[in-house]
PDB file of C-alpha atoms in Angstrom:
ATOM      1  CA  MET A   1     143.831-145.574 -28.690  1.00 82.00           C
ATOM      2  CA  SER A   2     140.574-146.851 -30.386  1.00 88.00           C
ATOM      3  CA  LYS A   3     139.627-149.404 -32.297  1.00 95.00           C
ATOM      4  CA  TYR A   4     136.041-147.663 -33.249  1.00 98.00           C
ATOM      5  CA  ILE A   5     135.373-145.075 -36.263  1.00 98.00           C
ATOM      6  CA  ILE A   6     133.037-142.356 -36.704  1.00 98.00           C
ATOM      7  CA  ASP A   7     131.505-141.885 -39.945  1.00 98.00           C
ATOM      8  CA  SER A   8     131.371-138.104 -39.678  1.00 98.00           C
ATOM      9  CA  HIS A   9     128.957-138.105 -43.384  1.00 98.00           C
ATOM     10  CA  ALA A  10     126.578-141.140 -44.769  1.00 98.00           C
ATOM     11  CA  HIS A  11     123.363-140.988 -46.543  1.00 98.00           C
ATOM     12  CA  LEU A  12     121.249-143.375 -44.467  1.00 98.00           C
ATOM     13  CA  ASP A  13     118.429-142.067 -45.262  1.00 98.00           C
ATOM     14  CA  SER A  14     119.103-142.935 -49.107  1.00 98.00           C
ATOM     15  CA  GLU A  15     116.969-145.199 -50.920  1.00 97.00           C
ATOM     16  CA  ARG A  16     119.340-147.663 -51.331  1.00 98.00           C
ATOM     17  CA  PHE A  17     119.337-148.548 -47.489  1.00 98.00           C
ATOM     18  CA  ASN A  18     115.651-149.380 -47.560  1.00 98.00           C
ATOM     19  CA  GLU A  19     116.138-153.138 -47.692  1.00 97.00           C
ATOM     20  CA  ASP A  20     118.634-153.112 -44.569  1.00 98.00           C
ATOM     21  CA  ARG A  21     119.103-149.628 -43.214  1.00 98.00           C
ATOM     22  CA  GLU A  22     118.084-151.046 -39.296  1.00 98.00           C
ATOM     23  CA  ASP A  23     120.288-153.993 -40.306  1.00 98.00           C
ATOM     24  CA  ILE A  24     123.298-151.824 -40.547  1.00 98.00           C
ATOM     25  CA  ILE A  25     122.363-149.564 -37.522  1.00 98.00           C
ATOM     26  CA  ASN A  26     122.026-152.525 -35.281  1.00 98.00           C
ATOM     27  CA  ARG A  27     125.503-153.830 -36.672  1.00 98.00           C
ATOM     28  CA  PHE A  28     127.509-150.676 -35.440  1.00 98.00           C
ATOM     29  CA  GLU A  29     128.638-151.961 -32.579  1.00 97.00           C
ATOM     30  CA  GLU A  30     129.791-154.971 -34.221  1.00 98.00           C
ATOM     31  CA  ASP A  31     131.361-153.560 -37.142  1.00 98.00           C
ATOM     32  CA  LYS A  32     133.036-150.865 -34.536  1.00 98.00           C
ATOM     33  CA  VAL A  33     131.421-147.849 -35.592  1.00 98.00           C
ATOM     34  CA  LEU A  34     130.923-145.352 -32.891  1.00 98.00           C
ATOM     35  CA  PHE A  35     128.803-143.394 -34.643  1.00 98.00           C
ATOM     36  CA  VAL A  36     127.355-141.468 -37.723  1.00 98.00           C
ATOM     37  CA  ILE A  37     126.323-138.096 -39.007  1.00 98.00           C
ATOM     38  CA  ASN A  38     123.710-138.190 -41.229  1.00 98.00           C
ATOM     39  CA  PRO A  39     123.522-135.227 -43.745  1.00 98.00           C
ATOM     40  CA  ALA A  40     120.656-133.626 -45.417  1.00 98.00           C
ATOM     41  CA  VAL A  41     120.061-132.741 -49.002  1.00 98.00           C
ATOM     42  CA  ASP A  42     116.403-131.198 -48.925  1.00 98.00           C
ATOM     43  CA  GLU A  43     113.380-131.044 -47.244  1.00 98.00           C
ATOM     44  CA  LYS A  44     112.503-134.991 -46.897  1.00 98.00           C
ATOM     45  CA  SER A  45     116.130-135.742 -46.158  1.00 98.00           C
ATOM     46  CA  SER A  46     116.306-133.360 -43.506  1.00 98.00           C
ATOM     47  CA  TYR A  47     112.855-134.918 -41.438  1.00 98.00           C
ATOM     48  CA  LYS A  48     114.104-138.253 -42.519  1.00 98.00           C
ATOM     49  CA  SER A  49     117.645-137.727 -41.111  1.00 98.00           C
ATOM     50  CA  VAL A  50     116.197-136.194 -37.829  1.00 98.00           C
ATOM     51  CA  GLU A  51     113.491-139.048 -37.608  1.00 98.00           C
ATOM     52  CA  MET A  52     116.670-141.511 -37.621  1.00 98.00           C
ATOM     53  CA  ALA A  53     118.314-139.457 -35.289  1.00 98.00           C
ATOM     54  CA  CYS A  54     115.940-139.468 -32.671  1.00 97.00           C
ATOM     55  CA  LYS A  55     115.129-143.595 -32.985  1.00 98.00           C
ATOM     56  CA  HIS A  56     118.884-144.241 -32.855  1.00 98.00           C
ATOM     57  CA  GLU A  57     121.155-143.143 -30.057  1.00 96.00           C
ATOM     58  CA  LYS A  58     124.241-143.411 -32.549  1.00 97.00           C
ATOM     59  CA  ILE A  59     123.146-141.445 -35.541  1.00 98.00           C
ATOM     60  CA  PHE A  60     123.299-137.451 -35.488  1.00 98.00           C
ATOM     61  CA  ALA A  61     121.359-135.409 -37.941  1.00 98.00           C
ATOM     62  CA  MET A  62     121.950-132.342 -40.170  1.00 98.00           C
ATOM     63  CA  VAL A  63     119.472-130.316 -41.735  1.00 98.00           C
ATOM     64  CA  GLY A  64     119.699-128.113 -45.040  1.00 98.00           C
ATOM     65  CA  THR A  65     119.245-128.089 -49.109  1.00 98.00           C
ATOM     66  CA  HIS A  66     122.421-129.247 -51.414  1.00 98.00           C
ATOM     67  CA  PRO A  67     123.022-127.218 -53.986  1.00 98.00           C
ATOM     68  CA  HIS A  68     121.252-129.435 -56.152  1.00 98.00           C
ATOM     69  CA  ASP A  69     118.199-128.432 -54.794  1.00 98.00           C
ATOM     70  CA  ALA A  70     118.905-124.734 -54.264  1.00 98.00           C
ATOM     71  CA  LYS A  71     116.023-123.909 -56.924  1.00 98.00           C
ATOM     72  CA  ASP A  72     113.306-125.506 -54.466  1.00 97.00           C
ATOM     73  CA  TYR A  73     114.639-123.035 -51.242  1.00 98.00           C
ATOM     74  CA  THR A  74     112.310-121.124 -49.824  1.00 98.00           C
ATOM     75  CA  GLN A  75     111.784-119.052 -46.776  1.00 98.00           C
ATOM     76  CA  GLU A  76     109.262-121.439 -45.595  1.00 98.00           C
ATOM     77  CA  LEU A  77     111.508-124.098 -46.011  1.00 98.00           C
ATOM     78  CA  ARG A  78     114.008-122.033 -43.618  1.00 98.00           C
ATOM     79  CA  GLY A  79     111.698-121.871 -40.793  1.00 98.00           C
ATOM     80  CA  LYS A  80     111.245-125.639 -41.208  1.00 98.00           C
ATOM     81  CA  TYR A  81     114.733-126.229 -40.676  1.00 98.00           C
ATOM     82  CA  LYS A  82     115.118-123.816 -38.101  1.00 98.00           C
ATOM     83  CA  LYS A  83     112.423-125.187 -36.141  1.00 98.00           C
ATOM     84  CA  LEU A  84     114.066-128.715 -36.401  1.00 98.00           C
ATOM     85  CA  ALA A  85     116.829-127.775 -35.532  1.00 98.00           C
ATOM     86  CA  ILE A  86     115.815-126.079 -32.140  1.00 98.00           C
ATOM     87  CA  GLU A  87     113.527-128.689 -31.222  1.00 98.00           C
ATOM     88  CA  ASN A  88     115.915-131.392 -31.683  1.00 98.00           C
ATOM     89  CA  GLU A  89     119.317-131.552 -30.076  1.00 97.00           C
ATOM     90  CA  LYS A  90     120.564-134.224 -32.109  1.00 98.00           C
ATOM     91  CA  VAL A  91     120.522-131.862 -34.990  1.00 98.00           C
ATOM     92  CA  VAL A  92     124.382-130.994 -35.175  1.00 98.00           C
ATOM     93  CA  ALA A  93     125.208-129.190 -38.486  1.00 98.00           C
ATOM     94  CA  VAL A  94     123.449-127.420 -41.312  1.00 98.00           C
ATOM     95  CA  GLY A  95     124.375-129.511 -44.495  1.00 96.00           C
ATOM     96  CA  GLU A  96     125.153-130.386 -46.751  1.00 98.00           C
ATOM     97  CA  ILE A  97     125.215-126.774 -48.569  1.00 98.00           C
ATOM     98  CA  GLY A  98     127.279-125.241 -50.980  1.00 98.00           C
ATOM     99  CA  LEU A  99     127.921-125.293 -54.625  1.00 98.00           C
ATOM    100  CA  ASP A 100     128.020-127.830 -57.496  1.00 98.00           C
ATOM    101  CA  TYR A 101     129.022-126.673 -60.970  1.00 97.00           C
ATOM    102  CA  HIS A 102     129.677-130.002 -62.320  1.00 96.00           C
ATOM    103  CA  TYR A 103     125.568-130.068 -63.016  1.00 92.00           C
ATOM    104  CA  ASP A 104     123.329-127.673 -64.028  1.00 84.00           C
ATOM    105  CA  PHE A 105     120.529-129.066 -61.482  1.00 96.00           C
ATOM    106  CA  SER A 106     120.118-125.240 -59.996  1.00 98.00           C
ATOM    107  CA  PRO A 107     121.377-121.989 -61.684  1.00 97.00           C
ATOM    108  CA  VAL A 108     124.512-120.554 -60.222  1.00 98.00           C
ATOM    109  CA  ASP A 109     123.327-117.557 -58.857  1.00 98.00           C
ATOM    110  CA  ILE A 110     120.522-119.423 -56.973  1.00 98.00           C
ATOM    111  CA  GLN A 111     122.880-121.717 -55.706  1.00 98.00           C
ATOM    112  CA  LYS A 112     125.314-118.695 -54.515  1.00 98.00           C
ATOM    113  CA  GLU A 113     122.145-116.932 -52.855  1.00 98.00           C
ATOM    114  CA  VAL A 114     120.586-120.289 -51.000  1.00 98.00           C
ATOM    115  CA  PHE A 115     124.403-120.984 -49.991  1.00 98.00           C
ATOM    116  CA  ILE A 116     124.797-117.824 -48.180  1.00 98.00           C
ATOM    117  CA  GLU A 117     121.185-117.967 -46.586  1.00 98.00           C
ATOM    118  CA  GLN A 118     121.940-121.591 -44.878  1.00 98.00           C
ATOM    119  CA  ILE A 119     125.455-119.890 -43.649  1.00 98.00           C
ATOM    120  CA  LYS A 120     123.085-117.022 -42.085  1.00 98.00           C
ATOM    121  CA  LEU A 121     120.593-119.968 -40.868  1.00 98.00           C
ATOM    122  CA  ALA A 122     123.563-121.999 -39.256  1.00 98.00           C
ATOM    123  CA  LYS A 123     124.720-118.535 -37.462  1.00 98.00           C
ATOM    124  CA  GLU A 124     121.523-117.859 -35.915  1.00 98.00           C
ATOM    125  CA  LEU A 125     121.156-121.269 -34.677  1.00 98.00           C
ATOM    126  CA  ASP A 126     124.920-121.334 -33.956  1.00 98.00           C
ATOM    127  CA  LEU A 127     125.613-124.504 -35.547  1.00 98.00           C
ATOM    128  CA  PRO A 128     128.333-125.427 -38.037  1.00 98.00           C
ATOM    129  CA  ILE A 129     128.223-126.116 -41.403  1.00 98.00           C
ATOM    130  CA  VAL A 130     129.151-128.997 -43.867  1.00 98.00           C
ATOM    131  CA  ILE A 131     130.011-128.160 -47.382  1.00 98.00           C
ATOM    132  CA  HIS A 132     129.976-129.255 -50.629  1.00 98.00           C
ATOM    133  CA  SER A 133     131.618-127.970 -53.161  1.00 98.00           C
ATOM    134  CA  ARG A 134     132.116-129.470 -56.607  1.00 97.00           C
ATOM    135  CA  GLU A 135     133.998-127.673 -59.466  1.00 96.00           C
ATOM    136  CA  ALA A 136     133.454-124.378 -57.541  1.00 97.00           C
ATOM    137  CA  PHE A 137     136.295-123.640 -55.508  1.00 98.00           C
ATOM    138  CA  GLU A 138     136.843-120.003 -56.334  1.00 98.00           C
ATOM    139  CA  ASP A 139     133.144-119.095 -55.393  1.00 98.00           C
ATOM    140  CA  THR A 140     133.035-121.313 -52.654  1.00 98.00           C
ATOM    141  CA  TYR A 141     136.276-120.027 -51.077  1.00 98.00           C
ATOM    142  CA  LYS A 142     135.163-116.574 -52.052  1.00 98.00           C
ATOM    143  CA  ILE A 143     131.633-116.711 -49.966  1.00 98.00           C
ATOM    144  CA  LEU A 144     132.956-119.022 -47.125  1.00 98.00           C
ATOM    145  CA  LYS A 145     135.745-116.333 -46.423  1.00 98.00           C
ATOM    146  CA  GLU A 146     133.222-113.140 -46.620  1.00 98.00           C
ATOM    147  CA  TYR A 147     130.435-115.119 -44.780  1.00 98.00           C
ATOM    148  CA  ALA A 148     131.517-117.859 -42.345  1.00 98.00           C
ATOM    149  CA  GLN A 149     134.982-116.654 -40.876  1.00 94.00           C
ATOM    150  CA  GLY A 150     134.501-117.617 -36.896  1.00 96.00           C
ATOM    151  CA  MET A 151     132.315-120.272 -37.349  1.00 98.00           C
ATOM    152  CA  LYS A 152     133.234-123.994 -37.633  1.00 98.00           C
ATOM    153  CA  VAL A 153     133.306-125.100 -41.303  1.00 98.00           C
ATOM    154  CA  LEU A 154     133.975-128.500 -42.816  1.00 98.00           C
ATOM    155  CA  LEU A 155     134.860-129.168 -46.413  1.00 98.00           C
ATOM    156  CA  HIS A 156     132.784-132.844 -46.889  1.00 98.00           C
ATOM    157  CA  SER A 157     134.376-135.141 -49.307  1.00 97.00           C
ATOM    158  CA  PHE A 158     137.347-132.874 -49.932  1.00 98.00           C
ATOM    159  CA  ASN A 159     138.858-133.470 -53.473  1.00 96.00           C
ATOM    160  CA  GLU A 160     140.552-130.119 -54.279  1.00 96.00           C
ATOM    161  CA  THR A 161     144.551-129.395 -54.306  1.00 97.00           C
ATOM    162  CA  TRP A 162     146.811-129.040 -51.451  1.00 97.00           C
ATOM    163  CA  GLU A 163     146.996-125.329 -52.397  1.00 98.00           C
ATOM    164  CA  ASP A 164     142.854-125.061 -52.111  1.00 98.00           C
ATOM    165  CA  CYS A 165     143.306-127.280 -48.979  1.00 98.00           C
ATOM    166  CA  GLN A 166     145.918-124.636 -47.352  1.00 98.00           C
ATOM    167  CA  LYS A 167     143.714-121.422 -47.941  1.00 98.00           C
ATOM    168  CA  TYR A 168     140.734-123.250 -46.296  1.00 98.00           C
ATOM    169  CA  LEU A 169     143.144-124.018 -43.471  1.00 98.00           C
ATOM    170  CA  GLU A 170     144.055-120.812 -42.727  1.00 98.00           C
ATOM    171  CA  LEU A 171     140.429-119.766 -42.579  1.00 98.00           C
ATOM    172  CA  GLY A 172     140.297-122.408 -39.554  1.00 98.00           C
ATOM    173  CA  PHE A 173     138.409-124.665 -41.349  1.00 98.00           C
ATOM    174  CA  TYR A 174     138.275-128.284 -40.988  1.00 98.00           C
ATOM    175  CA  ILE A 175     138.372-131.066 -44.223  1.00 98.00           C
ATOM    176  CA  SER A 176     136.823-134.489 -44.279  1.00 98.00           C
ATOM    177  CA  LEU A 177     138.397-137.167 -46.247  1.00 98.00           C
ATOM    178  CA  GLY A 178     136.508-140.161 -47.753  1.00 98.00           C
ATOM    179  CA  GLY A 179     137.159-143.135 -50.011  1.00 97.00           C
ATOM    180  CA  MET A 180     138.756-141.059 -52.793  1.00 97.00           C
ATOM    181  CA  ILE A 181     142.145-141.082 -50.730  1.00 97.00           C
ATOM    182  CA  THR A 182     142.045-144.934 -51.705  1.00 97.00           C
ATOM    183  CA  PHE A 183     141.376-144.509 -55.405  1.00 97.00           C
ATOM    184  CA  LYS A 184     144.645-144.548 -57.897  1.00 93.00           C
ATOM    185  CA  ASN A 185     143.567-141.886 -59.871  1.00 92.00           C
ATOM    186  CA  ALA A 186     142.989-139.136 -56.591  1.00 89.00           C
ATOM    187  CA  LYS A 187     146.622-138.074 -56.850  1.00 92.00           C
ATOM    188  CA  ASN A 188     145.715-134.342 -55.885  1.00 93.00           C
ATOM    189  CA  LEU A 189     144.762-135.626 -52.533  1.00 97.00           C
ATOM    190  CA  VAL A 190     148.595-137.712 -51.600  1.00 96.00           C
ATOM    191  CA  LYS A 191     149.927-134.205 -50.687  1.00 97.00           C
ATOM    192  CA  VAL A 192     146.535-133.197 -48.691  1.00 98.00           C
ATOM    193  CA  VAL A 193     146.907-136.344 -46.653  1.00 98.00           C
ATOM    194  CA  GLU A 194     150.475-136.332 -46.387  1.00 97.00           C
ATOM    195  CA  ASN A 195     150.632-132.463 -44.996  1.00 98.00           C
ATOM    196  CA  VAL A 196     146.999-131.562 -43.869  1.00 98.00           C
ATOM    197  CA  PRO A 197     147.257-130.775 -39.717  1.00 98.00           C
ATOM    198  CA  LEU A 198     146.252-133.986 -37.753  1.00 98.00           C
ATOM    199  CA  ASP A 199     143.589-131.867 -35.472  1.00 98.00           C
ATOM    200  CA  ARG A 200     142.112-130.743 -38.799  1.00 98.00           C
ATOM    201  CA  VAL A 201     140.773-134.046 -40.238  1.00 98.00           C
ATOM    202  CA  LEU A 202     137.447-135.849 -40.115  1.00 98.00           C
ATOM    203  CA  LEU A 203     136.826-139.037 -42.258  1.00 98.00           C
ATOM    204  CA  GLU A 204     133.649-140.009 -43.863  1.00 98.00           C
ATOM    205  CA  THR A 205     131.937-142.647 -46.286  1.00 98.00           C
ATOM    206  CA  ASP A 206     129.764-140.459 -48.195  1.00 98.00           C
ATOM    207  CA  ALA A 207     127.636-143.550 -48.218  1.00 98.00           C
ATOM    208  CA  PRO A 208     126.143-145.021 -50.373  1.00 98.00           C
ATOM    209  CA  TYR A 209     128.728-143.207 -52.849  1.00 97.00           C
ATOM    210  CA  LEU A 210     132.433-143.250 -53.131  1.00 97.00           C
ATOM    211  CA  THR A 211     133.301-146.581 -51.846  1.00 97.00           C
ATOM    212  CA  PRO A 212     136.922-147.276 -50.846  1.00 97.00           C
ATOM    213  CA  VAL A 213     139.324-149.678 -51.987  1.00 96.00           C
ATOM    214  CA  PRO A 214     139.045-152.467 -51.590  1.00 95.00           C
ATOM    215  CA  ASN A 215     135.629-152.538 -51.822  1.00 96.00           C
ATOM    216  CA  ARG A 216     134.977-150.420 -55.058  1.00 94.00           C
ATOM    217  CA  GLY A 217     131.320-151.724 -56.766  1.00 94.00           C
ATOM    218  CA  LYS A 218     129.912-152.263 -53.825  1.00 97.00           C
ATOM    219  CA  ARG A 219     127.500-149.915 -52.133  1.00 98.00           C
ATOM    220  CA  ASN A 220     129.264-147.820 -49.418  1.00 98.00           C
ATOM    221  CA  GLU A 221     128.140-148.019 -45.683  1.00 98.00           C
ATOM    222  CA  PRO A 222     129.485-146.524 -42.604  1.00 98.00           C
ATOM    223  CA  LYS A 223     131.912-149.676 -41.949  1.00 98.00           C
ATOM    224  CA  TYR A 224     133.967-148.800 -44.608  1.00 98.00           C
ATOM    225  CA  THR A 225     135.422-145.992 -42.994  1.00 98.00           C
ATOM    226  CA  HIS A 226     137.689-148.258 -41.498  1.00 98.00           C
ATOM    227  CA  ASP A 227     139.342-148.612 -44.963  1.00 98.00           C
ATOM    228  CA  THR A 228     139.536-145.027 -45.416  1.00 98.00           C
ATOM    229  CA  ALA A 229     141.334-144.422 -42.059  1.00 98.00           C
ATOM    230  CA  LYS A 230     143.556-147.596 -42.573  1.00 98.00           C
ATOM    231  CA  ARG A 231     144.804-145.904 -46.309  1.00 97.00           C
ATOM    232  CA  PHE A 232     145.157-142.448 -44.177  1.00 98.00           C
ATOM    233  CA  SER A 233     147.495-144.003 -41.789  1.00 98.00           C
ATOM    234  CA  GLU A 234     149.439-145.908 -44.452  1.00 97.00           C
ATOM    235  CA  MET A 235     149.868-142.656 -46.390  1.00 97.00           C
ATOM    236  CA  ARG A 236     150.780-140.720 -43.391  1.00 96.00           C
ATOM    237  CA  VAL A 237     152.962-143.546 -41.676  1.00 97.00           C
ATOM    238  CA  GLU A 238     151.086-143.262 -38.604  1.00 97.00           C
ATOM    239  CA  ASP A 239     149.353-146.005 -36.176  1.00 97.00           C
ATOM    240  CA  LEU A 240     146.038-147.033 -37.329  1.00 98.00           C
ATOM    241  CA  ASP A 241     144.100-146.647 -33.733  1.00 97.00           C
ATOM    242  CA  TYR A 242     146.090-143.225 -33.296  1.00 97.00           C
ATOM    243  CA  ILE A 243     144.207-142.033 -36.689  1.00 98.00           C
ATOM    244  CA  ARG A 244     141.078-143.527 -35.516  1.00 98.00           C
ATOM    245  CA  GLU A 245     141.183-141.634 -32.281  1.00 97.00           C
ATOM    246  CA  ILE A 246     142.443-138.509 -33.694  1.00 98.00           C
ATOM    247  CA  THR A 247     139.932-138.127 -36.115  1.00 98.00           C
ATOM    248  CA  ASN A 248     136.909-139.445 -33.563  1.00 98.00           C
ATOM    249  CA  GLN A 249     138.451-136.643 -31.518  1.00 97.00           C
ATOM    250  CA  ASN A 250     138.083-133.733 -34.182  1.00 98.00           C
ATOM    251  CA  THR A 251     134.724-135.028 -35.123  1.00 98.00           C
ATOM    252  CA  ILE A 252     133.207-135.013 -31.623  1.00 98.00           C
ATOM    253  CA  ARG A 253     134.726-131.587 -31.304  1.00 98.00           C
ATOM    254  CA  PHE A 254     133.661-130.247 -34.674  1.00 98.00           C
ATOM    255  CA  PHE A 255     130.131-131.130 -33.775  1.00 98.00           C
ATOM    256  CA  GLY A 256     130.185-130.318 -30.503  1.00 97.00           C
ATOM    257  CA  ILE A 257     128.934-133.894 -29.409  1.00 96.00           C
ATOM    258  CA  LYS A 258     128.938-134.484 -25.838  1.00 87.00           C
ATOM    259  CA  GLY A 259     128.971-137.820 -23.828  1.00 77.00           C
ATOM    260  CA  ILE A 260     131.075-139.776 -26.099  1.00 78.00           C
ATOM    261  CA  ASP A 261     134.140-141.606 -25.165  1.00 70.00           C
ATOM    262  CA  THR A 262     136.668-142.530 -27.624  1.00 64.00           C
ATOM    263  CA  LYS A 263     139.488-144.363 -25.971  1.00 57.00           C
ATOM    264  CA  ASN A 264     137.947-147.264 -24.058  1.00 47.00           C
ATOM    265  CA  GLU A 265     134.906-148.693 -26.433  1.00 47.00           C
ATOM    266  CA  GLU A 266     136.852-151.678 -27.727  1.00 44.00           C
ATOM    267  CA  ASP A 267     137.367-153.236 -24.251  1.00 40.00           C
TER     268      ASP A 267
END
């Protein structure tokens, strides 16, 4: 069983880490963080993500455009993402992509168009996709059902109902849970945690956002994935080391990462 954890989604390229990014990465071993997947949200963060992954053994990268920035997506940018992914084996997914109807940063029709376009890009690259969906379940589900069946699909920072979760699970998709499962007001996630099949769950921080209890108020960072794992194990009444082991294996399998041993790192 594992004492280590994988953070499947942390924005270490964020400006909020400019002062101590290298220190955090250098503390992965001390913090029992096996590795981190760094998502992208636009062109700049895609390049930064790949740059970090090439520099650090324990970081892997995504490329892609977040729905907030869908209005800035072009065919030229698509070509840049494709080149980054082809030329760098540490690019393990296209993401985070999807739909966000909470804010009005990009028109809905453009969000949908860019979402579909990036699903097609991931198919060309034979890469998984990591989905951001906020207040947009119906359209997200409809697009994924039509365009992404048979692909590896991860619903990042999942915060929908158990009924919605079941619909994604029926399509063979994976669910990633973060600090929100530790929040008192996240009642919809209780049933999700209690019922989701263990072979479909990944854990994440979404750092620097959504810091789990008991560290609310602090900037989130990869080591706090342990807090989410602890809460998950308590809600499931499962051994914590077992939960870390299973979710680590799920992450490695989902992203197709080779050469990682999850069982013996603690010794």
